[in-house]
Coordinates of C-alpha atoms and ligand atoms in Angstrom, one line a residue:
X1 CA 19.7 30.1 -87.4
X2 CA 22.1 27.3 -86.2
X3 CA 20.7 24.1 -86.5
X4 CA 23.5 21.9 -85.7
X5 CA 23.0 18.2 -85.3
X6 CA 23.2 16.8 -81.5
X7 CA 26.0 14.3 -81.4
X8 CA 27.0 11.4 -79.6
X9 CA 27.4 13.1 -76.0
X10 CA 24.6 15.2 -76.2
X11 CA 22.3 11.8 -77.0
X12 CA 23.7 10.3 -74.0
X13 CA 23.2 13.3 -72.1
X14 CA 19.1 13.5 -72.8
X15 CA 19.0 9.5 -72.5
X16 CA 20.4 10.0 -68.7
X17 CA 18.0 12.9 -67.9
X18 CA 15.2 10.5 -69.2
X19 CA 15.9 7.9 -67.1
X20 CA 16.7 9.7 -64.2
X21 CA 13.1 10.9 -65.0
X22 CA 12.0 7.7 -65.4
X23 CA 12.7 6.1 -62.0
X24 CA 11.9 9.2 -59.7
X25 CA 8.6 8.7 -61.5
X26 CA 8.9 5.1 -60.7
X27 CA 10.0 5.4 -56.5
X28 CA 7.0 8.2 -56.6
X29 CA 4.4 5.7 -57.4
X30 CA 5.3 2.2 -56.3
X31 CA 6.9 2.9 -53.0
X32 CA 4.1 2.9 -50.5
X33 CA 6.1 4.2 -47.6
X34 CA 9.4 5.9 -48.5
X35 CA 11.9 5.6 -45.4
X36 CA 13.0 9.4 -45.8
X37 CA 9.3 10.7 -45.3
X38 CA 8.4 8.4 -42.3
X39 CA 11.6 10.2 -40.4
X40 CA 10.6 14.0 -42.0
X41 CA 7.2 13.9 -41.3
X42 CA 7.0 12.2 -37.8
X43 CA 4.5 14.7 -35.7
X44 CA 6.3 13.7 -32.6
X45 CA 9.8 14.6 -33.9
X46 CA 9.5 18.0 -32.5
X47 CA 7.4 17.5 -29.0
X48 CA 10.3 14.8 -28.4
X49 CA 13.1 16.6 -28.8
X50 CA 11.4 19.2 -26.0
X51 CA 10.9 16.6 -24.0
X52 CA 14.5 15.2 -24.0
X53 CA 15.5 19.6 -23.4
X54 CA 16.8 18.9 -19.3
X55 CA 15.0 22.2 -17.9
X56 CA 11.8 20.8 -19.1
X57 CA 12.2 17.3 -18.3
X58 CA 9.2 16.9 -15.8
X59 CA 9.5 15.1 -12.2
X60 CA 9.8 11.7 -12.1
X61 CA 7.6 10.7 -9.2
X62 CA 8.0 7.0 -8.5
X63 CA 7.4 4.5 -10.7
X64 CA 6.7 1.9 -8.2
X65 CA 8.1 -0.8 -9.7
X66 CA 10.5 -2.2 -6.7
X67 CA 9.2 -5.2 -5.0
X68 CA 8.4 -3.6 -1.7
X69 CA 5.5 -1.8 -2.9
X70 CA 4.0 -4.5 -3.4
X71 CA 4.7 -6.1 -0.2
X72 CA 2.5 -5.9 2.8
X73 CA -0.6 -3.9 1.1
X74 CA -3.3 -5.2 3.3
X75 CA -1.3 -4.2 6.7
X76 CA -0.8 -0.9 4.8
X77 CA -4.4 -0.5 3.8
X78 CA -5.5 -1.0 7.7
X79 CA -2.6 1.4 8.7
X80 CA -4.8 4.1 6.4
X81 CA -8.2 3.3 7.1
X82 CA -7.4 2.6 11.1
X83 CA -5.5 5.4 12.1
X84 CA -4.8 7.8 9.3
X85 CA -8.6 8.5 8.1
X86 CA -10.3 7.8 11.3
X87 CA -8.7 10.4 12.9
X88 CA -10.5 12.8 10.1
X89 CA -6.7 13.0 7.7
X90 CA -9.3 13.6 4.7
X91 CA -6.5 15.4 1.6
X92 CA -6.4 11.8 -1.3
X93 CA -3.4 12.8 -2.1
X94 CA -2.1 12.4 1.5
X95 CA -4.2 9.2 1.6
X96 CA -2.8 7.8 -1.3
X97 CA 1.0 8.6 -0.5
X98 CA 0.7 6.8 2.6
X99 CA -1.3 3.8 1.2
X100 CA 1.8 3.7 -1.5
X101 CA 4.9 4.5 0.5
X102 CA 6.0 1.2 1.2
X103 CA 7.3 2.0 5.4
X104 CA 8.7 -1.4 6.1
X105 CA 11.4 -0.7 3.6
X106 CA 12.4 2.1 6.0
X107 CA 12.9 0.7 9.3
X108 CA 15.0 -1.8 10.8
X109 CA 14.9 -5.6 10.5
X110 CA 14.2 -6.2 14.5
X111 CA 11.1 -3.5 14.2
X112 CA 9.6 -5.6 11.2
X113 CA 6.5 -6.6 12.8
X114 CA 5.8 -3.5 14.4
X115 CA 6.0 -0.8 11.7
X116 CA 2.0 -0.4 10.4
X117 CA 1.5 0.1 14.3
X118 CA 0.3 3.0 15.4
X119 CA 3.5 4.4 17.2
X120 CA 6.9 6.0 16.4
X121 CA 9.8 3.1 16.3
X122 CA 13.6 4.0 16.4
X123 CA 15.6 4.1 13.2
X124 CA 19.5 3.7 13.6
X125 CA 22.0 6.4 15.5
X126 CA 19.2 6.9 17.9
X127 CA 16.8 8.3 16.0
X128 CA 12.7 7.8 15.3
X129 CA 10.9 7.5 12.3
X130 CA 7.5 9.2 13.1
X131 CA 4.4 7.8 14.3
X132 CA 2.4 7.3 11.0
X133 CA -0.8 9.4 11.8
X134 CA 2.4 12.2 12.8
X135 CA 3.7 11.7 9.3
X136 CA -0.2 11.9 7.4
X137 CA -1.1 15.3 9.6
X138 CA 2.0 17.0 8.7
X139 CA 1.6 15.8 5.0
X140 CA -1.8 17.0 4.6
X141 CA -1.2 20.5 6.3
X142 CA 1.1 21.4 3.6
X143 CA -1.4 21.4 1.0
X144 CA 1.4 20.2 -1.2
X145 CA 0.2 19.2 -5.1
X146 CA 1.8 18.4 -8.4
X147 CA 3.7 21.6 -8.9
X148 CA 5.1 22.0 -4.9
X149 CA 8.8 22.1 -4.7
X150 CA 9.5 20.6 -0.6
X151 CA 12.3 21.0 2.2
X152 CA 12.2 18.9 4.8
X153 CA 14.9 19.4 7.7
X154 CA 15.7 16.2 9.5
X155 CA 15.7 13.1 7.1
X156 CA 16.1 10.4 9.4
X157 CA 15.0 7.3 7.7
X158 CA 13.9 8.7 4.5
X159 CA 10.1 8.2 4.9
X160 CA 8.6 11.2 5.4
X161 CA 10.6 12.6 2.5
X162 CA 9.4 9.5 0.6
X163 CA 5.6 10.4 1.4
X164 CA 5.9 14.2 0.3
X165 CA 7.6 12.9 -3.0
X166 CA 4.7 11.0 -4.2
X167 CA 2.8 13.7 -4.2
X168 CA 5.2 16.9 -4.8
X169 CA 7.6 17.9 -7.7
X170 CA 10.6 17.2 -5.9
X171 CA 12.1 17.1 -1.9
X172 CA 15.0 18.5 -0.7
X173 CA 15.5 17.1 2.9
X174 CA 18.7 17.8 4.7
X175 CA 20.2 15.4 7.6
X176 CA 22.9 16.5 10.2
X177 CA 24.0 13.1 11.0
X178 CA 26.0 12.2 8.2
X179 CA 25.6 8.1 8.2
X180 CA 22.0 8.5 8.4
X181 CA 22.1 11.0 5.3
X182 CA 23.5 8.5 3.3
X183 CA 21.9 5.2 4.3
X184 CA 18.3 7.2 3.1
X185 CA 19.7 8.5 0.4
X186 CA 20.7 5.2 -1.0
X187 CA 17.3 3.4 0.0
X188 CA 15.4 6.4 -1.7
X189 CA 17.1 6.3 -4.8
X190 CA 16.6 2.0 -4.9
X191 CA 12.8 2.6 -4.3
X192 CA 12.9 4.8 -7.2
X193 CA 12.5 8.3 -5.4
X194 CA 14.5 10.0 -7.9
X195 CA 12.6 13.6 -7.0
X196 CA 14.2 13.3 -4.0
X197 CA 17.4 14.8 -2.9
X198 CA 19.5 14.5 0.4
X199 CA 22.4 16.4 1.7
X200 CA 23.9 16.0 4.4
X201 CA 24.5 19.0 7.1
X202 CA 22.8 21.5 9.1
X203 CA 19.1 21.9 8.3
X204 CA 18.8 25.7 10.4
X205 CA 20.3 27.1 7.5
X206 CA 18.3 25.5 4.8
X207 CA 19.0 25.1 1.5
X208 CA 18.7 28.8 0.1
X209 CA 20.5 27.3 -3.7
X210 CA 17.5 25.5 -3.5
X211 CA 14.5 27.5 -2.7
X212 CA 12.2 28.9 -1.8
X213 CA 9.9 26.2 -0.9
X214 CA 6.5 25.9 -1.4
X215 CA 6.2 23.9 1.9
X216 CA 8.9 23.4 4.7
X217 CA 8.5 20.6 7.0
X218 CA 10.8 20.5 10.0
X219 CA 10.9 16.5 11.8
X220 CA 13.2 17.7 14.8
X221 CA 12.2 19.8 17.8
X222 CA 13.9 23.3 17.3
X223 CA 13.9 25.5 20.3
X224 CA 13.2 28.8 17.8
X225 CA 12.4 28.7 14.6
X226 CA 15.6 29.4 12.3
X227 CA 15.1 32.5 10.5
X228 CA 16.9 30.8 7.3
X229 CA 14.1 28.6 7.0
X230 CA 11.4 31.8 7.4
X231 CA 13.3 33.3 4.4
X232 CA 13.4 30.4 2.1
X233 CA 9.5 30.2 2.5
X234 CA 7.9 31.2 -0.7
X235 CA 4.7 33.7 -0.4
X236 CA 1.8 31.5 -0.1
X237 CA 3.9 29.2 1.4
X238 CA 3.3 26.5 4.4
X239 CA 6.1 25.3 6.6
X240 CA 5.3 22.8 9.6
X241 CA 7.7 21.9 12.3
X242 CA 7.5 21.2 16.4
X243 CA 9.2 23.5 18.4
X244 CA 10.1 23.6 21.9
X245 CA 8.2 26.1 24.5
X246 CA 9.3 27.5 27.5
X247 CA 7.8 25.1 29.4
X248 CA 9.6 22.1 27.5
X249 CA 6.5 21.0 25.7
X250 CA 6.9 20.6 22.1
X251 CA 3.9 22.0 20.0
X252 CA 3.4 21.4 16.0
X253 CA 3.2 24.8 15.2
X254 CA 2.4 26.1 11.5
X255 CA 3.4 29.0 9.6
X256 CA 1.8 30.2 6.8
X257 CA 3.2 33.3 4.6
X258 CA 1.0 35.5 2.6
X259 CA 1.2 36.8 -0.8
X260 CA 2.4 40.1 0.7
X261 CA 5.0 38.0 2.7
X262 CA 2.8 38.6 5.9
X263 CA 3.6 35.7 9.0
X264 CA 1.1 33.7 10.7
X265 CA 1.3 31.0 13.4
X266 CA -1.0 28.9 14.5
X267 CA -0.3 26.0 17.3
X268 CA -1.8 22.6 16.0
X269 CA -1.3 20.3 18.4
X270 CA 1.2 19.0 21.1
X271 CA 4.1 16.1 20.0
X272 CA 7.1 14.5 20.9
X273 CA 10.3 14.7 18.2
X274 CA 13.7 14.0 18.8
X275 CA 15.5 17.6 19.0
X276 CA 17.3 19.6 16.3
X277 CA 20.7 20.0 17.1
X278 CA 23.3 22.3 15.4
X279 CA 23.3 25.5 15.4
X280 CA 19.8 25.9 16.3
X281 CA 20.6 25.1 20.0
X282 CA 23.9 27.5 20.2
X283 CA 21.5 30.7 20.3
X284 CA 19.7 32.4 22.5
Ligands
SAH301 N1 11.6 12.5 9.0 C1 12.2 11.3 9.6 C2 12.2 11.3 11.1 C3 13.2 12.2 11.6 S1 13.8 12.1 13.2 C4 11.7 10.1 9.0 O1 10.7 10.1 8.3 O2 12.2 9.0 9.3 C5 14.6 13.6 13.2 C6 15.9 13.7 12.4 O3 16.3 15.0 12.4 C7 17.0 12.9 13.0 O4 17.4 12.0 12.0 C8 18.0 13.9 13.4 O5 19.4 13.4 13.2 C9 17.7 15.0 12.4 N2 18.2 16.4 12.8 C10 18.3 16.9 14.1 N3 18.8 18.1 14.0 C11 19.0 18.4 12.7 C12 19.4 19.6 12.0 N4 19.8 20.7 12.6 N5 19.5 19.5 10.7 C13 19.1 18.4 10.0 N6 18.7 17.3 10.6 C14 18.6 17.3 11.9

């Protein structure tokens, strides 16, 4: 048997594996919390990096935090209770939304005083912004929730888009005149209404990239309804929008599409909207 002596580098080599022993033993039982565990072992590691994953990054509904929301509650709150649920507009989501939506931030400086009234009041390139009972009706008939995905044809101001927002996934609202696109698009994305998102352009052909829709709300008389916009209507599906009769009196009329894609329309109730133009009025 070989029973050779260790020598000088073999010593040093056992004193080295012993020490290195030594102080794992030692980081083991003194350190309370080791800085490479807290990062390995966080339980949120994983449900954050799914969050931060872009096609699962939910809505962002509003935040509220710019100043105007918290302007003019009271005059907001008798807007709600006066003309909004008197009139029997029962949904809490639809209650809410317009209770939150701040509406002065929408319309013109000269029209300040006026805008919790209860009437339509022009917006700029000749325009309305809806009366706000209008606007609360049309919300609520939707039945929009959490998960609805919105087009709204005629932006105008940016309002009605706004009050849809607070309470659906996201709106897509398209505007034909082109300054008004972008003036609403700029004031919605300052409020915070980042689950909304304007375009400008022709709303008669919708926004088929984008849908379909769980809800379709048109804010401009149409003379027909654009077939586009019957297409891009998801079954179970609700779309709103006043159109014009023979007779020249506009009615609110709604279309609800079965599972089976089946059509229904039923006339709500007479109005008075500015008319869709485009394309809508070149056919017959
Ligand atoms: N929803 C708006 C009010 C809209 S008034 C609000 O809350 O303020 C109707 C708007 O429809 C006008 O701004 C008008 O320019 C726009 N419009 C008319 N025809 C259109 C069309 N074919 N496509 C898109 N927008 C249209």
């Amino acid at each position: 048997m070989d029973r050779r002596k260790m020598g000088p580098r073999e010593h040093l080599g056992l004193l080295f594996v012993l020490v290195l022993l030594l102080s794992l033993w030692f980081v083991r039982h003194t350190s309370r919390e080791p800085a490479f565990l807290a990062v390995t072992e966080n339980p949120n590691a994983q449900e954050q990096e799914r969050a931060s994953e872009p096609n699962e990054v939910e809505s962002t509904r509003p935040d509220h935090s710019h100043p105007a929301f918290a302007e003019r509650v009271v005059e907001r709150q008798r807007m709600v209770d006066s003309q909004i649920r008197s009139r029997d507009v029962k949904d809490p989501n639809t209650l809410k939304a317009m209770q939150a939506v701040p509406r002065h931030a929408f319309v013109p400086a000269r029209y300040q005083p006026s805008v919790y009234e209860d009437h339509p009041l022009p917006i700029e390139e000749g325009q309305t912004i809806s009366q706000p009972y209008i606007v609360a009706f049309m919300t609520e008939v939707l039945k929009l929730d959490p998960n609805s995905i919105v087009l709204e044809i005629g932006t105008g101001s940016g309002y009605q888009a706004a009050v849809c927002a607070e309470i659906a996934r996201r709106v897509y609202t398209i505007e034909i005149v082109e300054p008004l696109a972008v003036t609403a698009a700029k004031r919605l994305k300052e409020l915070g209404y980042s689950n909304v998102f304007v375009k400008a352009g022709d709303g008669y052909y919708g926004w088929p990239e984008k849908g379909p829709f769980d809800a379709i709300i048109g804010t401009a008389a149409a003379d027909r309804i654009p077939p586009p916009l019957i297409e891009q209507l998801k079954p179970g599906g609700r779309m709103i929008l006043p159109v014009r009769g023979e007779t020249g009196f506009q009615y609110l009329i709604l279309i609800t599409k079965d599972a089976e894609g089946r059509l229904d329309r039923l006339n709500v109730m007479p109005v008075r909207f500015v008319p869709m133009t485009g394309e809508v009025q070149k056919r017959d």
